[in-house]
XYZ file of C-alpha atoms in Angstrom:
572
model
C 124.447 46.429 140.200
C 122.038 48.774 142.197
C 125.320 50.895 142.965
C 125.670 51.111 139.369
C 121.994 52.068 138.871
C 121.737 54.766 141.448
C 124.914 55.908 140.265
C 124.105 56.141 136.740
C 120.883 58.054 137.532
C 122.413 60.806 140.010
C 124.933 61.266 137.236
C 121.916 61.499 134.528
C 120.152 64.024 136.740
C 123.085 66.126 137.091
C 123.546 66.324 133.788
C 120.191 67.746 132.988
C 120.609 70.105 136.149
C 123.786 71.448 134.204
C 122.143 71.211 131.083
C 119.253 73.265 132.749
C 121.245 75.852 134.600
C 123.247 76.455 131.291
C 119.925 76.741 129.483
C 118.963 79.973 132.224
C 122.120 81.558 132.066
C 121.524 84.924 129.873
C 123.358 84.978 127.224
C 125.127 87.721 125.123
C 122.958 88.022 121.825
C 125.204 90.447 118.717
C 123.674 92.134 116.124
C 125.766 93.989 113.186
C 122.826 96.845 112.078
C 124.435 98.619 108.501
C 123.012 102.063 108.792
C 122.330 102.626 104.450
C 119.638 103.881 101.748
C 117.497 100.684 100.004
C 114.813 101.613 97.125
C 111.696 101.101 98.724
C 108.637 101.268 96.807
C 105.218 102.118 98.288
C 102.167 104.100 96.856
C 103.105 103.140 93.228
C 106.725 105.316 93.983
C 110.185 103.916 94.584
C 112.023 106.071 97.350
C 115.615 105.826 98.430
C 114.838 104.854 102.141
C 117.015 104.801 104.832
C 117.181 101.159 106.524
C 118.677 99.038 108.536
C 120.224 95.816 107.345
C 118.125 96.990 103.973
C 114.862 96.008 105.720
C 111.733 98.218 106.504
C 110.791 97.742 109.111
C 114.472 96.647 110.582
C 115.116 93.427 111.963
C 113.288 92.295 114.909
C 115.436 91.374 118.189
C 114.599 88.510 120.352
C 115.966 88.830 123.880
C 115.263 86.945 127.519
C 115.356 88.737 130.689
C 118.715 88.967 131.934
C 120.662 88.767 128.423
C 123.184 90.921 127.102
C 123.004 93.327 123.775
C 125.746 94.009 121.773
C 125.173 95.976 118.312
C 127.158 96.735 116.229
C 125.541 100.021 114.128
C 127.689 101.049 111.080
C 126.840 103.753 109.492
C 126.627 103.873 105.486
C 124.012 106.616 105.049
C 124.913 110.386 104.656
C 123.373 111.508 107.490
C 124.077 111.159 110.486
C 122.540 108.272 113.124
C 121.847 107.467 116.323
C 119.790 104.346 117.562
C 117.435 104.632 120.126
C 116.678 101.276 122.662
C 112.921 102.475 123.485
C 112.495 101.800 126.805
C 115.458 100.055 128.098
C 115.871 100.775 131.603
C 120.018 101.326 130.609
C 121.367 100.926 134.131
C 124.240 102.546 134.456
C 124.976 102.577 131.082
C 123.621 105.882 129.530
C 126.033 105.771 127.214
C 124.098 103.318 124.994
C 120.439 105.141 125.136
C 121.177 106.860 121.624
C 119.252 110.248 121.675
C 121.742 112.731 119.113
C 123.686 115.209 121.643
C 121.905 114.101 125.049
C 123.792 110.623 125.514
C 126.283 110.656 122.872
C 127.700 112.372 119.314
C 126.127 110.862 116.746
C 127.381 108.263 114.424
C 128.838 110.121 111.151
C 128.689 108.988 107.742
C 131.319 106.090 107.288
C 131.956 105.553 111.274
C 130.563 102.625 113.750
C 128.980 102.562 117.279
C 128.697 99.693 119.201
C 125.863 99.941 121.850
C 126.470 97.640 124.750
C 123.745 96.981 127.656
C 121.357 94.409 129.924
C 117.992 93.971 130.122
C 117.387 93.978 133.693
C 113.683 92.812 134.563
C 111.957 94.052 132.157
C 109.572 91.469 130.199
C 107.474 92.385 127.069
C 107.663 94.344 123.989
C 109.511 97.217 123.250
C 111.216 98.831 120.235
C 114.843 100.768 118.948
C 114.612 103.382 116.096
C 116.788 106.183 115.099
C 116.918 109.340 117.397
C 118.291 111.612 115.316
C 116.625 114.245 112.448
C 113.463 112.346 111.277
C 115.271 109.147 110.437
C 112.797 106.871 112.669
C 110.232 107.080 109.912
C 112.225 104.362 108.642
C 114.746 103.259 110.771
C 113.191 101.090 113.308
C 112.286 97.669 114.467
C 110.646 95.283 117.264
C 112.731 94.428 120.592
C 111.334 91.425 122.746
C 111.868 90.701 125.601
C 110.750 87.126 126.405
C 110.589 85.686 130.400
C 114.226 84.051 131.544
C 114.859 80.514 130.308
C 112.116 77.992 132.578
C 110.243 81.446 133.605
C 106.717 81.598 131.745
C 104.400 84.824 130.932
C 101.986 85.382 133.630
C 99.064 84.281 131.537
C 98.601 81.344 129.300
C 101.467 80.667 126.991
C 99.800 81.827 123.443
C 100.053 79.436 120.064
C 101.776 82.097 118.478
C 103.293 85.443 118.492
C 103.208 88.681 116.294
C 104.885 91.877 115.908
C 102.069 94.404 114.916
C 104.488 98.041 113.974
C 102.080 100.459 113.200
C 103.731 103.164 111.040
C 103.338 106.458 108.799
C 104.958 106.565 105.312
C 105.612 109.895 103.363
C 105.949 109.815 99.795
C 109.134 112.300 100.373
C 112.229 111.787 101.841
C 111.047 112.563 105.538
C 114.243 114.275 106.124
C 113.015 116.691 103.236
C 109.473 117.132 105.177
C 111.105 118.241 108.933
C 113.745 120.300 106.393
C 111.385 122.529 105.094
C 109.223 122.900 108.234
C 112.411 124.231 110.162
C 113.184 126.544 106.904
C 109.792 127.999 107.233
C 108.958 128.227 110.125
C 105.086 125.766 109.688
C 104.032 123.008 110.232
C 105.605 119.863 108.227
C 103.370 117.386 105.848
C 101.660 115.451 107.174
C 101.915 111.514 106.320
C 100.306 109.988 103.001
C 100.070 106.741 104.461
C 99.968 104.729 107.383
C 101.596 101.047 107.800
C 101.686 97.955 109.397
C 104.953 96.255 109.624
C 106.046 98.549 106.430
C 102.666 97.949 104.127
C 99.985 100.548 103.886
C 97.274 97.471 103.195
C 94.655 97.332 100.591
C 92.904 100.443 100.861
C 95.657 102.561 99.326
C 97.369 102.965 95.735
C 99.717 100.030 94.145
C 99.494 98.515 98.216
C 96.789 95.485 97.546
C 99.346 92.557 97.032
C 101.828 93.247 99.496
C 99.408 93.602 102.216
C 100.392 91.822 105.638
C 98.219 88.284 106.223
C 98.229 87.101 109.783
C 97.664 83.957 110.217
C 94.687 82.330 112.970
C 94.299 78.839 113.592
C 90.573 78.200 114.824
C 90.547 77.634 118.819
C 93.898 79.190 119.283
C 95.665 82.070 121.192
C 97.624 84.442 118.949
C 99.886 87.017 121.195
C 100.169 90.495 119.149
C 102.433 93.117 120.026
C 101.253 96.151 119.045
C 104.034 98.954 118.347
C 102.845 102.319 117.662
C 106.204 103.456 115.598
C 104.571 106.461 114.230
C 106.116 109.688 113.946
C 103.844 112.272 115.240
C 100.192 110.556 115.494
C 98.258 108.629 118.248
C 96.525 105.932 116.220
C 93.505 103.410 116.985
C 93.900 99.660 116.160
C 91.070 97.645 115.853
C 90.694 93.659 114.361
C 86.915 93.180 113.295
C 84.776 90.674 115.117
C 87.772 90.169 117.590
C 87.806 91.055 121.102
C 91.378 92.074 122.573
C 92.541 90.840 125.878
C 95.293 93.429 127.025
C 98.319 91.500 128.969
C 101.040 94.248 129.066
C 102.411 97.545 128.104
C 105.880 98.931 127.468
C 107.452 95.791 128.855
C 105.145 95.564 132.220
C 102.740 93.634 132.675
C 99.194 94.183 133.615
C 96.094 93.071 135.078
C 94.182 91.612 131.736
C 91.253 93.405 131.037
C 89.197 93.115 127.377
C 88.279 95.594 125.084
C 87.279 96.072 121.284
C 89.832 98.953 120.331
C 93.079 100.054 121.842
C 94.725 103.583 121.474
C 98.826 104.052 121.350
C 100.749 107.263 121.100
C 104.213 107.194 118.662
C 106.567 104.835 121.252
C 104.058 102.966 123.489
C 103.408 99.386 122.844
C 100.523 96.970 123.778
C 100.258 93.559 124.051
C 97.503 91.579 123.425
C 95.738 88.446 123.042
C 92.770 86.892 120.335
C 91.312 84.161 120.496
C 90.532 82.221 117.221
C 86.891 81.576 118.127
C 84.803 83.547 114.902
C 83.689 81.960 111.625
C 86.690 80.800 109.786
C 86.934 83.782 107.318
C 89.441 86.698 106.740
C 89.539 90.154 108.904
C 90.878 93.136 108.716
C 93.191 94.890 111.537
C 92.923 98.516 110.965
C 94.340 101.523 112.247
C 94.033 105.068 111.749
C 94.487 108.399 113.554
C 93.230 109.443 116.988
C 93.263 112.854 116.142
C 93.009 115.235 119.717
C 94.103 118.676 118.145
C 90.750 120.187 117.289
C 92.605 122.452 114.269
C 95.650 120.503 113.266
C 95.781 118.936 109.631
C 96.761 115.234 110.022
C 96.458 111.754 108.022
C 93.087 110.726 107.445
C 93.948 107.758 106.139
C 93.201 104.290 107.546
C 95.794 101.247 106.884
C 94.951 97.421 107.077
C 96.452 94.320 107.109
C 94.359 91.010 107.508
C 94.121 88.056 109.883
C 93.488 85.027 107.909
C 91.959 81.852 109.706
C 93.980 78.482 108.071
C 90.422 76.941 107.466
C 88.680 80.254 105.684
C 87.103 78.994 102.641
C 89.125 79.549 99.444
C 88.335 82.010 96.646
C 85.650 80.321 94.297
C 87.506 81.982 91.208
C 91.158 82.020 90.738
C 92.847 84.979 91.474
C 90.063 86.475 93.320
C 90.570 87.058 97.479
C 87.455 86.944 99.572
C 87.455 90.387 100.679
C 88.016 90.886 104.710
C 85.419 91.854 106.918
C 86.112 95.535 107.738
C 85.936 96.616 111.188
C 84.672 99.922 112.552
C 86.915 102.586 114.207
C 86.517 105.051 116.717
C 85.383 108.285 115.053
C 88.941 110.444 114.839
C 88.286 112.737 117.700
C 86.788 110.309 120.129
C 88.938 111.141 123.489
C 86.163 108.798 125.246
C 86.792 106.342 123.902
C 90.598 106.507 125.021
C 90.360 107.895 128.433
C 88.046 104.568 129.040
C 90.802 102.869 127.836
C 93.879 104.166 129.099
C 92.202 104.288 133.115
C 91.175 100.700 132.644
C 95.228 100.343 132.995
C 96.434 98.394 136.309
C 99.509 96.640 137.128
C 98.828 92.801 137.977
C 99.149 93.354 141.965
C 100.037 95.764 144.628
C 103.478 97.782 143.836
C 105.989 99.479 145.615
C 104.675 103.373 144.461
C 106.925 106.336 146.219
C 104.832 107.873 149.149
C 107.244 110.421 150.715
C 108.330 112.634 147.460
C 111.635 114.848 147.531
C 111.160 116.196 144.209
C 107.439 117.921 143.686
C 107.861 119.163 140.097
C 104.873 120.462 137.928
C 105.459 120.511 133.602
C 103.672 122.107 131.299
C 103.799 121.161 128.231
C 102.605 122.428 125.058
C 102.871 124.213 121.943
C 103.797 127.907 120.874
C 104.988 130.641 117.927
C 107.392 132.714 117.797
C 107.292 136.293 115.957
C 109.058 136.463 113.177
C 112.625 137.404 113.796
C 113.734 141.028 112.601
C 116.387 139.413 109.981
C 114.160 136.828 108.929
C 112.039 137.009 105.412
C 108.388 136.097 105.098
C 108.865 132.800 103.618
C 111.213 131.525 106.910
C 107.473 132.504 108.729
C 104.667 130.518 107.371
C 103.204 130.265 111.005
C 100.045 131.263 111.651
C 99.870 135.254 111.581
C 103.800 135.232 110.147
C 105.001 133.276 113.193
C 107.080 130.248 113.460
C 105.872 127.110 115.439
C 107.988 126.159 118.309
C 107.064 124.152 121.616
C 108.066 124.323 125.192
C 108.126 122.990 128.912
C 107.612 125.254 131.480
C 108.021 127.712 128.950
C 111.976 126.336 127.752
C 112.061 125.425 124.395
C 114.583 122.614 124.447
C 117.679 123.579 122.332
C 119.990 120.998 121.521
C 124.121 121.489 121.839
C 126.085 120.543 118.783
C 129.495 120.338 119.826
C 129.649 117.726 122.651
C 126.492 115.624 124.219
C 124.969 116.561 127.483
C 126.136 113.645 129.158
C 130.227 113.914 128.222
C 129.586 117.196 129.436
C 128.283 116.249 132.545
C 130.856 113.231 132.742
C 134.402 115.140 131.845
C 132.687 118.625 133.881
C 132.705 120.704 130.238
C 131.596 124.290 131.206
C 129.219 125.883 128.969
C 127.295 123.190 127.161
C 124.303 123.548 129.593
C 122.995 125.027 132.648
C 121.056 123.338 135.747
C 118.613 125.798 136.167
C 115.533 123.858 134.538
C 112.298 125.128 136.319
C 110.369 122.941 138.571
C 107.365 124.710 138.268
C 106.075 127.058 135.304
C 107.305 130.681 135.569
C 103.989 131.907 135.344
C 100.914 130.588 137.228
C 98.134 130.618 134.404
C 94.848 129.164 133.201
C 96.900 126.270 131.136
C 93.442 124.803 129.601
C 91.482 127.991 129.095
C 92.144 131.448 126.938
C 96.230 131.525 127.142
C 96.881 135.329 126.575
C 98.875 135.886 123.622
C 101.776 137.413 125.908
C 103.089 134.078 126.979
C 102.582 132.593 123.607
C 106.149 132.940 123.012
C 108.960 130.177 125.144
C 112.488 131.011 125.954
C 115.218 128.842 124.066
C 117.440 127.151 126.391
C 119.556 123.888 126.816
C 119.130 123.404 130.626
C 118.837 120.330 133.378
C 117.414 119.525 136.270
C 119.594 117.959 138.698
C 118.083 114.868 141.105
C 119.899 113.223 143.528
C 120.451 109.729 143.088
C 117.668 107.958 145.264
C 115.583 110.614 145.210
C 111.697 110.116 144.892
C 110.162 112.259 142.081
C 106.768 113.392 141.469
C 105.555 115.609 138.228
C 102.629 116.356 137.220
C 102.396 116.904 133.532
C 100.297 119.381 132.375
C 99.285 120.218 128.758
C 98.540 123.731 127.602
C 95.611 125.388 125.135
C 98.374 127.609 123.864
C 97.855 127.452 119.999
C 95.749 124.333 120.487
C 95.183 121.722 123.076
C 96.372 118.111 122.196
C 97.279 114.291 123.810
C 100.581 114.813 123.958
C 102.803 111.122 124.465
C 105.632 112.288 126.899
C 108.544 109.499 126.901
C 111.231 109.214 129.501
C 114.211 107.755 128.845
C 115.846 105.530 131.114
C 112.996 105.050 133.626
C 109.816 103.514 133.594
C 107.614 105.313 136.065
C 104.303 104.953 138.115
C 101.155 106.644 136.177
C 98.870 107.590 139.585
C 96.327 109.526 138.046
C 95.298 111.655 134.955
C 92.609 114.032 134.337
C 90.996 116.971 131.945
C 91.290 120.721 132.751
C 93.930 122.181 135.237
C 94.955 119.936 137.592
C 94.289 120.795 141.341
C 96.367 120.153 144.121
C 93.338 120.051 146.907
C 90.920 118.264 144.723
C 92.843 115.988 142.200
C 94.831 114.225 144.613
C 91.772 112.466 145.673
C 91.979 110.120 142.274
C 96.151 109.147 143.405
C 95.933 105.373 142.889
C 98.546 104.238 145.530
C 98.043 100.317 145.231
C 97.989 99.111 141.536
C 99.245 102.245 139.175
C 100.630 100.506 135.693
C 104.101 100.891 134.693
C 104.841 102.692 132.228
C 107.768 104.778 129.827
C 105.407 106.910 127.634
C 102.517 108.371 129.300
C 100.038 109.825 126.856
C 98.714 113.252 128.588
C 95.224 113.877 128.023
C 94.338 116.830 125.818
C 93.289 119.675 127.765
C 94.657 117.556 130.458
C 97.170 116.165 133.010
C 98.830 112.788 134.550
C 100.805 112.974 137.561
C 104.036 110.025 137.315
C 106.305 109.191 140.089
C 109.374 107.314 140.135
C 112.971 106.753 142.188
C 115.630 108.756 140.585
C 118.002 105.237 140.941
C 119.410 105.306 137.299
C 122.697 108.064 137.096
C 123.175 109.912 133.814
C 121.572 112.452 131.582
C 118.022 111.309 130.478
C 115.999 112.804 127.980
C 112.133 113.879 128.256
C 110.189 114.468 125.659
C 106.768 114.596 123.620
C 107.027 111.314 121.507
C 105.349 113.528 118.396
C 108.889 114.335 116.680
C 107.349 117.157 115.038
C 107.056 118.513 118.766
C 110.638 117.696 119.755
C 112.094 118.669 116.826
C 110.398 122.834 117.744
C 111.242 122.143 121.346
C 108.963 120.144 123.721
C 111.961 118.257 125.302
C 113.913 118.425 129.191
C 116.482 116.368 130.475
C 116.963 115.312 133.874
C 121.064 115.132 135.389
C 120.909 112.279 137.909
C 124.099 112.131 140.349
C 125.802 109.211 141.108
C 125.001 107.283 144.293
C 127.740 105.962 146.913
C 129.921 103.426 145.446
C 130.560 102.021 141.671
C 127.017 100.278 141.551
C 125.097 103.066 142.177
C 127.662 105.254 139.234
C 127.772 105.234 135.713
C 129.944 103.013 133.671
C 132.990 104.890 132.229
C 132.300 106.104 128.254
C 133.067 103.049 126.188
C 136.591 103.559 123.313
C 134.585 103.961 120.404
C 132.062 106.861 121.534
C 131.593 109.100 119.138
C 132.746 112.316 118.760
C 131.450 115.559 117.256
């Protein structure tokens, strides 16, 4: 009978060891996205809207560490798409990072992509949206990554868990706006509204009943992750009466620190935790522009959306809402108050940070005009002074091909699509934060790389420019995430500045947002083959030219190489 017993318990615990180990396997998690227009109304006017799935935002994907994507993207819109997986390390499989002509063709009217990858330890919250035209304003959605099956988050498992996509809403078609901007030659509309998770909140037209609630329990950890999906503004986010504790950023975690107000440029995300521990009431979460270009017309608008404790005292006549406590916001220019946030950044311990760099490479980065071209009329140059707004990195403007994408022309050795000859350092030494003469005002189009070797270590210093205006330019690098070591105001100084490197606990990062009138200094090991984008996350900056791409050669053997192109790549 005991033989029985023992027996009949080794067998029981194998079975939950089987049942356990099945549990932590990843899995491979499918997605069909349809690619179409949906009316959408907001600000008292029905648009057209391009969405995914015919939601705005799109749907939000739940992954673990370790699992598989497969989606599915069929296109029935008439322009053409690409989807963007912000942040996903993509090893060895370029072929699914989605920017239009750097990674692939894009998806045509009618035709289907599947993107196939692996989330390879990466934890957190990141996000896909198109990467083609302006298309993101609406075509985007949440991706999170949760800890393998049995692992836990490195701080105290939260009650509950929100998405928080902070986004701007024209009351145009936004392909219309970046249309007319690249027909003139000026600067595109700016937003009417901003949004969170796709309502602009009560303090705008026609917006009051669709307003996002949150909802608090008192005494309870909420978990909010915090997406700034904006097309070309840094915004504040704020909750009144709530203190944030920051956990993470773009899908690395960090050493928790607290603060009242957090800053995010268009693609970084931030996650934090509130506690429910004020008066059971309602609150507003707000956000509105940090606005770092001193003459630049932007969106002074602020949007809301309210956290709502389950105990706050109902409305004492029907049909009448308590109105939130508003919170206050950081005035629109207040660069204090986000360099003392952004430094406050560390990851959780000590990391393994390059020391020995093979690549020393120095970007500037910044805006420009052009003069109006000879054939051109006076309407195609609504610049300042009859110009045309463009942008550049070490004085490139980033020109992208149209008949095959960078990396198939890497891959199948196509001559003539682009050239290698990116510069590592700006043609022109120069006072990048002072008086810019006029002379170099003007950047060289170009569509050109810059080759690494595969295991090489890489250090660039990003510098922005005063030319036409100084600003906090979010720089995004595709297929890496990357060491920030130090940032800084003014021109940065080889002798001086490398006194403020921090070596032991630098966060991790895949948008750094580069002080205006500043720098940052990144490093990272070039172990990820393929053609990878880099580029200021404002799309108005990409779309005149602010915008690289690194060629990374393949390492020794097929796990240091990239995948072959899948069948159904598109073609141009």
């Amino acid at each position: 009978m005991e033989f029985l017993k023992s027996t009949f318990v080794i067998g029981f615990l194998l079975l939950l060891f089987s049942a356990a180990l099945s549990l932590a396997e990843p899995k491979i998690r499918q997605h069909d996205f349809v690619i179409q227009a949906t009316p959408v109304k907001r600000l008292c006017k029905t648009h057209n809207s391009i969405t995914v799935n015919g939601m705005f935002p799109g749907p939000t994907l739940e992954v673990n560490n370790g699992d598989t994507l497969v989606v599915k993207v069929t296109n029935k819109a008439r322009y053409n798409v690409t989807i963007h997986w912000h942040g996903v390390r993509q090893m060895r499989t370029a072929w699914a990072d989605g920017p239009e002509f750097v990674t692939q063709c894009p998806i045509r009217p009618g035709a289907s992509y599947t993107y196939r990858f692996t989330i390879q330890g990466q934890e957190g919250t990141l996000w896909w949206h198109a990467h083609s035209s302006w298309l993101r304003a609406t075509v985007y959605g949440a991706l999170i990554i949760h800890p393998k099956e049995g692992s836990s988050y490195p701080f105290p498992k939260p009650n509950r868990e929100t998405p928080v996509l902070l986004g701007e809403w024209w009351d145009a078609n936004p392909i219309d706006v970046v249309r007319q901007a690249t027909r003139t030659g000026a600067a595109p509309n700016v937003s009417d509204a901003y949004t969170i998770n796709g309502q602009p909140g009560d303090l705008y037209n026609c917006s009051s009943k669709d307003t996002v609630i949150v909802p608090i329990d008192s005494g309870e950890t909420h978990l909010l992750r915090v997406i700034n999906s904006g097309l070309n503004q840094e915004l504040f986010f704020t909750i009144a009466n709530h203190k944030f504790t920051v956990v993470g950023a773009d899908a690395s975690y960090l050493k928790p620190f607290t603060t009242s107000v957090i800053m995010l440029g268009p693609g970084q995300t931030t996650d934090v935790l509130i506690n429910g521990d004020q008066s059971p009431a309602r609150y507003y979460m707000a956000a509105r522009a940090y606005a770092s270009a001193p003459t630049a017309p932007f969106d002074n608008t602020t949007t809301t959306a309210i956290l709502e404790y389950k105990s706050a005292p109902c409305p004492t006549k029907k049909g009448q809402a308590i109105r939130p406590i508003m919170p206050s916001l950081p005035a629109y220019n207040d660069t204090n108050t986000v360099t003392a946030f952004t430094t406050k950044f560390r990851s959780p311990q000590k990391v393994e940070v390059p020391t020995e760099i093979d690549e020393n490479l120095f970007f500037t980065v910044g805006l420009g005009l052009n003069n109006c071209p000879k054939n051109f009329k006076s309407n195609q140059c609504q610049g300042p002074n009859g110009t045309r707004f463009t942008a550049s990195m070490n004085n490139v403007s980033f020109v992208l091909p149209s008949n095959f994408s960078l990396l198939q022309a890497h891959h199948h050795g196509i001559p003539g699509v682009f050239t290698t000859d990116f510069p590592a350092n700006p043609p022109l030494k120069f006072d990048y934060t002072g008086n810019v003469s006029r002379s170099l005002w003007q950047p060289v189009p170009g569509t050109k790389v810059y080759n690494l070797k595969y295991g090489s270590r890489v250090q660039i210093v990003v510098q922005g420019t005063s030319i036409f205006t100084v600003e906090n330019h979010p720089i995004h690098l595709h297929g890496y995430d990357f060491y920030i070591i130090a940032e800084g105001f003014g021109n940065f100084n080889p002798r001086t500045d490398t006194s403020k490197f921090n070596l032991v606990d630098p966060p991790l990062r895949n948008t750094v947002s580069v002080p205006a009138a500043g720098w940052a200094v990144i490093r990272f090991v070039a172990d990820n083959p393929g053609v990878w984008l880099m580029h200021c996350h404002l799309d108005v900056h990409i779309t005149w030219g602010l915008a690289m791409a690194f060629l990374v050669e393949n390492g020794v053997g097929e796990l240091q190489s990239l995948q072959a192109p899948p069948p159904d790549l598109p073609q141009c």
